[in-house]
Amino acid sequence: MVLRRPDLACPDGRGGFATTRINRRVLLTRSGSAVLASTVGTKAFAADPPRGDREPSNQLGALIEAHKKAYTAFGKAVRETGGNSQDRDRGSRTEETALLAICAYAAVRESDRLSKAGYLLEIEARGELDLPEHVQALLRSTMWNG
C-alpha cells in the first residue's frame, strides 16, 4: 500500500515526491558562492609550495635522472642507422622500467608530489604515458600500505 500525501503531489497529479523547479537563473544565483569558493580554492592550490620544500627528495630525483638518461639512450639507439633491433628493444625496456619506477614512487612530501606530477605531465604531453602498467602503477602509488 502506497500512501500519497496531497502536499507532496507532483505537477501531473499522480502523487509522489515533491521536487523543486530550478531554472537557469535560480541555479546561477544559488551557485555564485560555489563558484567563488572554487576560484579561491584553485588559486590557493596553484600557489607555489613553501620555499624550503621545492626540491624533490633524493630518491625521486634519482629516479627522474635515471629515466632521463634511459630516454636519451633509447632515442640515440633509435636514431643510429646502424642500431639493431636488439639495442632498440633493450633501450625501450630500460626506459619503460625507469618510467614505471617513477609512476610507482609513493610521493608523500608536497615537493615530491609536485615534481612527480610535473615530470609525468611532460611525459604524457609527448604521448608516452600510455601503457596500462603506467596507470596501474600511478594508482597503486597513491594507496596507503597499511
XYZ file of C-alpha atoms in Angstrom:
146
model
C 0.000 0.000 0.000
C 1.404 3.384 -1.026
C 0.420 6.436 0.954
C 0.050 9.569 -1.087
C 0.137 12.951 0.516
C -1.579 15.816 -1.280
C 1.077 18.269 -0.106
C 3.717 16.199 -1.955
C 1.772 15.879 -5.174
C 3.631 16.014 -8.440
C 2.531 18.577 -11.011
C 0.819 15.903 -13.087
C -1.385 14.918 -10.104
C -0.089 11.354 -9.724
C 1.460 11.914 -6.308
C 4.987 11.056 -5.315
C 7.909 13.116 -4.184
C 7.914 16.857 -4.333
C 10.599 18.394 -6.460
C 11.652 21.976 -6.774
C 11.727 23.676 -10.083
C 15.134 25.087 -10.820
C 15.748 27.167 -13.857
C 18.986 28.586 -15.143
C 18.586 31.898 -13.293
C 17.989 30.212 -9.929
C 20.881 27.841 -10.495
C 23.260 30.694 -11.311
C 22.083 32.715 -8.329
C 22.487 29.842 -5.891
C 25.802 28.635 -7.300
C 27.536 32.012 -7.047
C 29.097 31.163 -3.714
C 30.281 27.797 -5.025
C 31.986 29.499 -7.963
C 33.668 31.970 -5.647
C 34.818 29.198 -3.300
C 36.145 27.060 -6.138
C 38.006 30.038 -7.644
C 39.628 30.907 -4.324
C 40.486 27.248 -3.734
C 42.021 26.904 -7.182
C 44.185 29.983 -6.714
C 45.325 28.762 -3.310
C 46.123 25.319 -4.708
C 48.083 26.800 -7.620
C 50.307 28.810 -5.288
C 53.949 27.857 -5.032
C 54.883 25.446 -2.260
C 56.825 26.818 0.709
C 60.391 27.815 -0.166
C 62.104 25.035 1.763
C 60.053 22.288 0.140
C 60.563 22.826 -3.597
C 63.150 20.200 -4.420
C 62.181 16.550 -4.801
C 63.670 14.006 -2.445
C 66.973 12.412 -3.401
C 65.192 9.155 -4.214
C 62.675 10.727 -6.621
C 65.382 12.938 -8.122
C 67.481 9.842 -8.813
C 64.521 8.086 -10.451
C 63.861 11.081 -12.706
C 67.541 11.348 -13.662
C 67.668 7.612 -14.410
C 64.632 7.952 -16.687
C 66.117 10.952 -18.479
C 69.322 9.003 -19.138
C 67.404 5.915 -20.294
C 65.204 8.068 -22.550
C 68.249 9.742 -24.091
C 69.983 6.397 -24.649
C 66.829 4.942 -26.197
C 66.472 7.936 -28.515
C 70.110 7.572 -29.547
C 69.612 3.861 -30.296
C 66.574 4.646 -32.441
C 68.338 7.413 -34.380
C 71.501 5.477 -35.099
C 71.344 3.964 -38.536
C 73.497 1.023 -37.511
C 71.495 0.311 -34.368
C 69.944 -3.126 -34.439
C 66.523 -4.068 -33.154
C 68.011 -5.733 -30.068
C 69.544 -2.428 -28.964
C 66.253 -0.613 -29.545
C 64.280 -3.265 -27.664
C 66.711 -3.250 -24.753
C 66.658 0.556 -24.654
C 62.873 0.561 -24.798
C 62.615 -1.896 -21.886
C 65.131 0.083 -19.824
C 63.291 3.354 -20.457
C 59.929 1.757 -19.675
C 61.240 0.275 -16.424
C 62.626 3.658 -15.377
C 59.314 5.352 -16.175
C 57.367 2.708 -14.260
C 59.614 3.327 -11.249
C 58.608 6.997 -11.275
C 54.927 6.100 -11.671
C 55.157 3.654 -8.771
C 57.007 6.043 -6.457
C 54.784 6.912 -3.487
C 55.244 10.670 -3.248
C 54.467 11.701 0.320
C 56.086 15.134 0.520
C 54.489 18.073 -1.278
C 57.656 18.702 -3.289
C 57.725 15.055 -4.413
C 54.080 15.180 -5.482
C 54.634 18.365 -7.472
C 57.860 17.102 -9.056
C 56.375 13.717 -9.926
C 53.209 15.234 -11.383
C 55.127 17.875 -13.348
C 57.544 15.355 -14.817
C 54.824 12.850 -15.702
C 52.763 15.615 -17.333
C 55.760 16.354 -19.579
C 55.993 12.666 -20.472
C 52.246 12.485 -21.104
C 52.409 15.572 -23.343
C 54.785 13.636 -25.592
C 52.220 10.819 -25.684
C 54.468 8.357 -23.891
C 52.497 7.699 -20.698
C 50.118 5.356 -22.403
C 50.550 1.836 -21.088
C 48.047 0.278 -18.681
C 51.019 -0.516 -16.444
C 51.713 3.222 -16.097
C 48.180 3.933 -14.918
C 48.153 0.944 -12.572
C 51.477 1.973 -11.032
C 50.256 5.558 -10.590
C 47.065 4.435 -8.899
C 48.878 1.989 -6.633
C 51.360 4.691 -5.634
C 48.521 6.758 -4.182
C 47.298 3.977 -1.896
C 48.461 3.705 1.681
C 50.216 0.466 2.505
C 48.799 -0.370 5.882
